[in-house]
CSV table of C-alpha atoms in Angstrom, one decimal:
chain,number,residue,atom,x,y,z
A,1,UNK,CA,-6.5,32.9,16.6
A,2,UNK,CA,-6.2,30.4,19.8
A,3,UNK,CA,-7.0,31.2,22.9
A,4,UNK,CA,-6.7,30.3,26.3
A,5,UNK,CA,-9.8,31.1,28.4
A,6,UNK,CA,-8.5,32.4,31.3
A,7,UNK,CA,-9.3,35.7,33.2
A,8,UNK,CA,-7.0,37.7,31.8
A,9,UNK,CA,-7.0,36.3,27.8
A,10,UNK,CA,-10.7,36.9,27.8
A,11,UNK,CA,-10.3,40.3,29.1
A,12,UNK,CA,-8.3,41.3,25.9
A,13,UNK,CA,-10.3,39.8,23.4
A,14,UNK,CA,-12.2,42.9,22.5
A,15,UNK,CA,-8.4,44.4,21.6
A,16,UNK,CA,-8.3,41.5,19.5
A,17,UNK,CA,-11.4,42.2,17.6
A,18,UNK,CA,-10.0,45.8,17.1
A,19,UNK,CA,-6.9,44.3,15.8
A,20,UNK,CA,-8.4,42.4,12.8
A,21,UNK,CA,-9.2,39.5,14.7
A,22,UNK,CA,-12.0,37.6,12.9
A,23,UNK,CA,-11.9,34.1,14.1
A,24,UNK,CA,-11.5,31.9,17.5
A,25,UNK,CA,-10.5,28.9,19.0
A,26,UNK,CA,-11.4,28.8,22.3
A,27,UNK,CA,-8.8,26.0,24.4
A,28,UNK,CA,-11.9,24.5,27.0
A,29,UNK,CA,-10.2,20.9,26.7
A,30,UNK,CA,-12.7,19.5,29.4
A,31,UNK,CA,-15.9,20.1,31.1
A,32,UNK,CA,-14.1,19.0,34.5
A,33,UNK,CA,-11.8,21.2,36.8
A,34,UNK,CA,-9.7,17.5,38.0
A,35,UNK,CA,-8.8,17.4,34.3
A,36,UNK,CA,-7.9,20.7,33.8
A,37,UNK,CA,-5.8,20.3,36.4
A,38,UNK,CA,-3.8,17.0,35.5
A,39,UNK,CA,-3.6,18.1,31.5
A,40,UNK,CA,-1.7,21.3,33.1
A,41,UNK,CA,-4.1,24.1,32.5
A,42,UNK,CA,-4.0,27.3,34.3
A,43,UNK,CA,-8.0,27.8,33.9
A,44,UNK,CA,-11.2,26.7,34.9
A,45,UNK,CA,-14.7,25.8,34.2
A,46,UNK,CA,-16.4,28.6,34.7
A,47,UNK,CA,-13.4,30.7,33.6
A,48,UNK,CA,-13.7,28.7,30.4
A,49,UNK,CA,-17.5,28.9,30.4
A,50,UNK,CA,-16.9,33.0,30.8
A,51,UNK,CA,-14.9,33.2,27.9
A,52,UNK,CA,-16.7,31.3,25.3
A,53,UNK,CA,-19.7,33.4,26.0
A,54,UNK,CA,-17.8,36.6,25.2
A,55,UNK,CA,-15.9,34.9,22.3
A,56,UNK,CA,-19.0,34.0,20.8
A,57,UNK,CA,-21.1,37.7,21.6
A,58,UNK,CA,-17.9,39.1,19.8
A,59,UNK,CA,-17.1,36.3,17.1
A,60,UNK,CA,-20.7,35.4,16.4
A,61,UNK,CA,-20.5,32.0,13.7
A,62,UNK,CA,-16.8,32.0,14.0
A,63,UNK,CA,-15.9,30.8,17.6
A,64,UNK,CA,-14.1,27.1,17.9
A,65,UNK,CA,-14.4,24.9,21.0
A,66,UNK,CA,-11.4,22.4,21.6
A,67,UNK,CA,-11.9,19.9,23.5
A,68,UNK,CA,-9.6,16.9,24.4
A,69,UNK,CA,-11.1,13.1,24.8
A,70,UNK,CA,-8.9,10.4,26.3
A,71,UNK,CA,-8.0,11.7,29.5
A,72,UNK,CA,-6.8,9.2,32.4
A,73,UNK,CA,-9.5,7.1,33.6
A,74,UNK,CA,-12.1,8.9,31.3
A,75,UNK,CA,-15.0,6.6,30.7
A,76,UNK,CA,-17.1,6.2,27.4
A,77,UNK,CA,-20.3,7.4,29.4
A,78,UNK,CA,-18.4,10.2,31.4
A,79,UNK,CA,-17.5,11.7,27.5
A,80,UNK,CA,-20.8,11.3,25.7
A,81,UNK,CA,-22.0,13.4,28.7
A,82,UNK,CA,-19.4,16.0,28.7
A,83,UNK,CA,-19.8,16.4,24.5
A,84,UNK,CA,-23.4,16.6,25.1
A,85,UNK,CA,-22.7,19.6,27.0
A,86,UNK,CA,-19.9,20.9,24.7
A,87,UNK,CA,-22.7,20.6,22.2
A,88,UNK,CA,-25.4,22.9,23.9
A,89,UNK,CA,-22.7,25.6,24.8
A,90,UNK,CA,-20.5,25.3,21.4
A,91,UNK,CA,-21.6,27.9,18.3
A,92,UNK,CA,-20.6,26.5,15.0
A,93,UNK,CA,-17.8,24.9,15.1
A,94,UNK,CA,-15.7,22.0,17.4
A,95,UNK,CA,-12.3,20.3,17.0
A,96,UNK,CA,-11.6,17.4,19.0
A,97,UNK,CA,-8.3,16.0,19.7
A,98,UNK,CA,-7.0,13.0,20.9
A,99,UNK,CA,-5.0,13.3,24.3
A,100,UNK,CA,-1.4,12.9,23.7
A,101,UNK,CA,1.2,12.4,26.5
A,102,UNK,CA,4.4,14.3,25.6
A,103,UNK,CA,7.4,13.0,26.9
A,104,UNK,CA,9.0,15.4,29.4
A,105,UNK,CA,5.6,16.2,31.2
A,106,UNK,CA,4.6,16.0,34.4
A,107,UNK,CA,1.6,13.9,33.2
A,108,UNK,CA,4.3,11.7,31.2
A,109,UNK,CA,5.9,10.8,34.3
A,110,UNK,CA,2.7,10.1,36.3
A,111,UNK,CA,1.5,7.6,33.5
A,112,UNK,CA,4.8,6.4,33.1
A,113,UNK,CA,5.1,5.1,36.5
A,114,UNK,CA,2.0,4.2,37.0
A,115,UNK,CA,0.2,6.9,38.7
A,116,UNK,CA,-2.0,7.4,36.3
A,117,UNK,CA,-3.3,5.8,33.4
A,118,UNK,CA,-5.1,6.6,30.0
A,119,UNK,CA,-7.6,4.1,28.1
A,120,UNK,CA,-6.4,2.1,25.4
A,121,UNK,CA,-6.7,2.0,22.0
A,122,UNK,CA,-9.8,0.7,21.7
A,123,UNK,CA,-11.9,2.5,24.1
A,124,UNK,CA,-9.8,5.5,22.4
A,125,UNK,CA,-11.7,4.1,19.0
A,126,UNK,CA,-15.0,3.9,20.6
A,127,UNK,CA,-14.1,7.8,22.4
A,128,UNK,CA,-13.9,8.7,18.9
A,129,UNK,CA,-16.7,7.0,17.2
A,130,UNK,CA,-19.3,7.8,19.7
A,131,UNK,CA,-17.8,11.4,18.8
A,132,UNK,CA,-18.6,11.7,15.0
A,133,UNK,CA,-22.1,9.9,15.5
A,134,UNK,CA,-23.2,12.6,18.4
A,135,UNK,CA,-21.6,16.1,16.5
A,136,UNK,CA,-23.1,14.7,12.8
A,137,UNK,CA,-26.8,14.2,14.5
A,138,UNK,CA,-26.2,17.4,16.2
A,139,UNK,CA,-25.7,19.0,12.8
A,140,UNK,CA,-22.3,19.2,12.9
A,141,UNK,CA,-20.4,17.6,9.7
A,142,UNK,CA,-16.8,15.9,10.1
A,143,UNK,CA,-14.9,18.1,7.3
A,144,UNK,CA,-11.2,16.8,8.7
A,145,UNK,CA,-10.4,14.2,11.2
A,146,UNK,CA,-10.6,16.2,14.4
A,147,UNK,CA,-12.9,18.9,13.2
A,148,UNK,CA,-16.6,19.5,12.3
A,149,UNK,CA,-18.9,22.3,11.9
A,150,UNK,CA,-22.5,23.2,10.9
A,151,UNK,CA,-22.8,24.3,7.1
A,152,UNK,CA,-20.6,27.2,6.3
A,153,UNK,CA,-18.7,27.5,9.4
A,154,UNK,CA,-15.4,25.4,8.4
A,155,UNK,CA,-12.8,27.1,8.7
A,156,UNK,CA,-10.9,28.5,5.5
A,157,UNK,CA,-7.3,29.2,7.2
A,158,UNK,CA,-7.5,25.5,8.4
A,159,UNK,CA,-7.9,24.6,4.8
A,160,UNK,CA,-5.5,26.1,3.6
A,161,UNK,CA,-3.0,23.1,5.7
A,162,UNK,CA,-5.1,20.8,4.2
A,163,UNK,CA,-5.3,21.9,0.5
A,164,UNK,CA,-1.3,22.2,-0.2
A,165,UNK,CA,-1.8,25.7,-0.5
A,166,UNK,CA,1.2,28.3,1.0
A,167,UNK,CA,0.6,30.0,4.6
A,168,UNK,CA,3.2,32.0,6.9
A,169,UNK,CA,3.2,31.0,10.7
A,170,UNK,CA,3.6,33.9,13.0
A,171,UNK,CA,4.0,33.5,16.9
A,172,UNK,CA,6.1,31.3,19.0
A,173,UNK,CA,6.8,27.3,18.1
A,174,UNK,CA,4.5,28.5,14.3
A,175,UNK,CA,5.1,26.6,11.2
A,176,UNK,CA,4.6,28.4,7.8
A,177,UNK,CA,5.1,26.9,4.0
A,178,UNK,CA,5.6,28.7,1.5
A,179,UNK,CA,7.5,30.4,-1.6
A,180,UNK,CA,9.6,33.4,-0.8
A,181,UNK,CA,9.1,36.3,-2.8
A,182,UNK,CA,12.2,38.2,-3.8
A,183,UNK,CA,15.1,35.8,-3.8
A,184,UNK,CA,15.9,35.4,-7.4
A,185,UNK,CA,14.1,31.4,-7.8
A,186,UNK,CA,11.5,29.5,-6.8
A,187,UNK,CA,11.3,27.1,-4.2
A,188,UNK,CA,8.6,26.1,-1.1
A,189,UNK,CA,10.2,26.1,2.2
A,190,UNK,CA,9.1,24.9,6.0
A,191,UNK,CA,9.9,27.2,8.8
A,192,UNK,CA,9.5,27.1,11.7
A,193,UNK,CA,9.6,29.6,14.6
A,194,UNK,CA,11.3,29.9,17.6
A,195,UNK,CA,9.0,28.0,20.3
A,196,UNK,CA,9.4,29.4,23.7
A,197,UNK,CA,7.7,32.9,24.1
A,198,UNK,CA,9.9,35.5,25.7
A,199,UNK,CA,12.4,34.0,23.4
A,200,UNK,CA,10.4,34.5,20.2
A,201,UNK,CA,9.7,38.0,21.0
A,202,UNK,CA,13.3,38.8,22.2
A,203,UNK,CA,14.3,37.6,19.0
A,204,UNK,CA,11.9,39.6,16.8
A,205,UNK,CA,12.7,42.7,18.8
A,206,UNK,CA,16.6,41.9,17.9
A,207,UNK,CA,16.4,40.6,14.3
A,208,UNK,CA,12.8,41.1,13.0
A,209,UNK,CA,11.5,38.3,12.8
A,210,UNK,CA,12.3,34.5,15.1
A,211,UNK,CA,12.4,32.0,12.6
A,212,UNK,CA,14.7,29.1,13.9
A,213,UNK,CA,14.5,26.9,11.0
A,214,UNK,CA,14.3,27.3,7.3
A,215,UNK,CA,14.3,24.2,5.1
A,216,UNK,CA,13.8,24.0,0.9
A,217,UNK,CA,11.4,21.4,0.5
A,218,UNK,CA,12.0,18.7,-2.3
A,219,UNK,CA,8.8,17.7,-4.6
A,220,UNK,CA,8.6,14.8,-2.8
A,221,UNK,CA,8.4,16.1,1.0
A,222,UNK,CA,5.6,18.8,-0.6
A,223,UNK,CA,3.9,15.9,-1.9
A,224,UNK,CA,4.4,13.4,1.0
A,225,UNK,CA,2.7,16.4,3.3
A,226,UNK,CA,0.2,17.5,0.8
A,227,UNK,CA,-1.1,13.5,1.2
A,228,UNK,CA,-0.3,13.2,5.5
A,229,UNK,CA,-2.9,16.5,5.6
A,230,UNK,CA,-5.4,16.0,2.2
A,231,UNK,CA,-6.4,12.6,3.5
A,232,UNK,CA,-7.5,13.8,6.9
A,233,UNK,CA,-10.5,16.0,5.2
A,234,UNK,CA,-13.4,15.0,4.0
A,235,UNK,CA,-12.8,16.2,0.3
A,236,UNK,CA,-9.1,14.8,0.1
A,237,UNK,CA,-6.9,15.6,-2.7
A,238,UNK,CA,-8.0,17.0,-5.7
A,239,UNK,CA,-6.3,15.9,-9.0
A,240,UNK,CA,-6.0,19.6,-9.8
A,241,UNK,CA,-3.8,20.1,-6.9
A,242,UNK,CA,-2.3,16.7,-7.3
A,243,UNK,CA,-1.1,17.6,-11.2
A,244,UNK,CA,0.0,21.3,-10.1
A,245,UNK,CA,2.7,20.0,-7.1
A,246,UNK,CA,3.3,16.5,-8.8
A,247,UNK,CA,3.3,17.0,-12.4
A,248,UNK,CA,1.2,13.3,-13.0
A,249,UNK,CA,-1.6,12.4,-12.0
A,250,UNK,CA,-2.9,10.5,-9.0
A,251,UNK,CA,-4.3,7.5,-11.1
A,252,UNK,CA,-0.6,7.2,-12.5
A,253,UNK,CA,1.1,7.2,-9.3
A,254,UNK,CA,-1.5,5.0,-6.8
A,255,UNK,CA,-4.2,3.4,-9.5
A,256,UNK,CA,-1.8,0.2,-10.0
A,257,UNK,CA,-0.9,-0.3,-6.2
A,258,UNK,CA,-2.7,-3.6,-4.9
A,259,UNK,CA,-2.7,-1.7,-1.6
A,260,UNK,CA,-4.8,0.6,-3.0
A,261,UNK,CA,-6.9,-1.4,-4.9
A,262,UNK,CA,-7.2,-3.3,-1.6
A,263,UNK,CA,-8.9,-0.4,0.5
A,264,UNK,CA,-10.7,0.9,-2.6
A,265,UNK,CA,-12.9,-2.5,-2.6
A,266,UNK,CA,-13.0,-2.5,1.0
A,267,UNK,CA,-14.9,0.5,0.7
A,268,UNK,CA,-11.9,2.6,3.1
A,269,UNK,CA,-10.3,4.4,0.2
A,270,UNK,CA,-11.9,6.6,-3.2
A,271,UNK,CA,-9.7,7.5,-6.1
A,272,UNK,CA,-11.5,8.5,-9.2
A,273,UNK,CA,-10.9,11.0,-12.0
A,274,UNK,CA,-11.3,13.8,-9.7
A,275,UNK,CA,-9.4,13.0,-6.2
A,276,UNK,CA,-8.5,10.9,-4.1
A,277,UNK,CA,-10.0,11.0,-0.8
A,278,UNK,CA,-11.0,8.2,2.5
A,279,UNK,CA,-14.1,7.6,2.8
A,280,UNK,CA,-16.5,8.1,6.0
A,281,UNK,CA,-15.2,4.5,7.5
A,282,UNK,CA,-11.8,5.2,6.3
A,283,UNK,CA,-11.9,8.6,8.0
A,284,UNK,CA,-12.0,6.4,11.3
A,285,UNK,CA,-8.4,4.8,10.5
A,286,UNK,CA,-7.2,7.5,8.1
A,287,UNK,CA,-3.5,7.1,10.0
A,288,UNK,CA,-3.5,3.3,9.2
A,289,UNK,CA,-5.0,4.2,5.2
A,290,UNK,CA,-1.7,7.4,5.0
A,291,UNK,CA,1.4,5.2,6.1
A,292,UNK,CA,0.0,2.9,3.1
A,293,UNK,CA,0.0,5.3,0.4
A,294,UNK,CA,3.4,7.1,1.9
A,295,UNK,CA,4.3,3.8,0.8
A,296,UNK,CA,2.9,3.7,-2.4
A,297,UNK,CA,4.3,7.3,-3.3
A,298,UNK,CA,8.0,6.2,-1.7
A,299,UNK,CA,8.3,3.5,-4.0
A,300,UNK,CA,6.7,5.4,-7.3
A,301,UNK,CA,9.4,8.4,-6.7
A,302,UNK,CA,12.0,4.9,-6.6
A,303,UNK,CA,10.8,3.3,-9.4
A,304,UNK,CA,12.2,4.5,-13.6
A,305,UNK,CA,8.5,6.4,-13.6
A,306,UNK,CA,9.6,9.0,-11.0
A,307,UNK,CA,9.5,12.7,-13.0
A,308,UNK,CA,11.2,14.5,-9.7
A,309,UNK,CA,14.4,14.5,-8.3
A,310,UNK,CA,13.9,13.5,-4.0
């Protein structure tokens, strides 16, 4: 479950625990309360500070610390010194995200016009390197893009995203994939539920559930997501997965592509009998490596080869 740490969340965690809770992300974002305040939160440091500790005395091993790099006018040295400290107070595990300004903010508006302003792209690549190489020495390993975690503390509900396996969202704005049982065939769909809260839960309370959107996925979107989210791990995809939602194999449908031959020898890319997967460069431009193989997959479901209907 994510939480906010304020006051009033950390209060409840306990009831949480009760409830067959077992596992926390605790929303600190930043080490700085001028940060907190321009990304909108309605916490603090030491409010944030408070509720890790009692995340982690009631979640021992399984308590998350996200934390968000690329503020406005955040400096390479200001955030190896703020993940330094995220480091010493984290438990196991730590998901970083890079920041993104959503239209329709108040913080999109003071960047837009000038008010603010975020670093660019390559101090956000230097952000992030700096990143892996401080979290790996401290023990914690990069298993996915924007998450690491000391031996045996990955999380397996996160995996189940990555791995093209079905999951059901629950709670306001939640995505779920899978298969519904009980409807006379057999097709994955994406839902999605209803995203504002009161909404959501007037909605349950009227119908039983809030889902606001319910599409059947075609082989090819399955596949197209099961490649977006595999490639962002450290393992990739497997070729047992790949043959079970595809039918081929992944030698059959990218071995042949002089894309991929082209970040195979530059040492970005590794497909081999068993998966397919980015390497620990490539994991540093994995966007830049997935719009190529979209490609590659796009124009195999075009070509006479393609075994699936779109």
């Amino acid at each position: 479950m994510e939480t906010n740490p304020t006051v009033v969340e950390a209060e409840k965690l306990r009831e949480f625990k009760l409830a067959g809770i077992n596992r926390l992300s605790v929303g600190i974002q930043a080490l700085n309360n001028k940060d907190l305040k321009v990304l909108g939160r309605n916490h603090n440091v030491d409010e944030a500070l408070r509720c890790l500790e009692i995340a982690k005395s009631l979640f021992p091993g399984r308590t998350s610390v996200d934390v968000i790099f690329g503020r406005p006018a955040q400096t390479l040295d200001c955030w190896q010194k703020e993940l330094e400290q995220i480091v010493d107070i984290a438990d196991n595990h730590v998901s970083l995200y890079e920041l993104t300004v959503e239209q329709g903010t108040e913080l999109f508006e003071e960047v837009a016009d000038g008010r603010l302003s975020v670093p660019g792209d390559d101090l956000m690549a230097d952000m992030y390197a700096v990143s892996v190489q401080l979290l790996e020495n401290s023990g914690f390993i990069r298993y996915e893009v924007s998450n690491f975690a000391r031996k045996g503390a990955e999380s397996s509900h996160n995996k189940a995203y990555w791995s093209g396996s079905q999951y059901i969202g629950v709670g306001p704005g939640a995505h779920g994939r899978f298969c519904p049982a009980g409807e006379g065939r057999l097709h994955r769909e994406a839902r999605i539920q209803t995203l504002e809260p009161v909404s959501w839960m007037m909605a349950v309370e009227r119908f039983r559930h809030a889902t606001s959107t319910r599409v059947v996925q075609s082989q090819l979107d399955i596949l197209e997501e099961i490649l977006m989210m595999g490639l962002q791990t450290k393992d990739g995809i497997s070729e047992e997965t790949w043959q079970l939602l595809s039918g081929t194999s992944l030698e059959k449908v990218f071995g042949s592509s002089p894309t991929v031959q082209e970040l195979v020898e530059h040492e970005l890319l590794e497909l081999n009998g068993h998966r397919l997967c980015a390497s620990h460069k490539g994991l540093s431009v994995v966007n830049s490596i997935t719009l190529n193989l979209l490609n590659v997959l796009d124009n195999y479901f075009n070509s006479e080869g393609a075994v699936a209907d779109r």
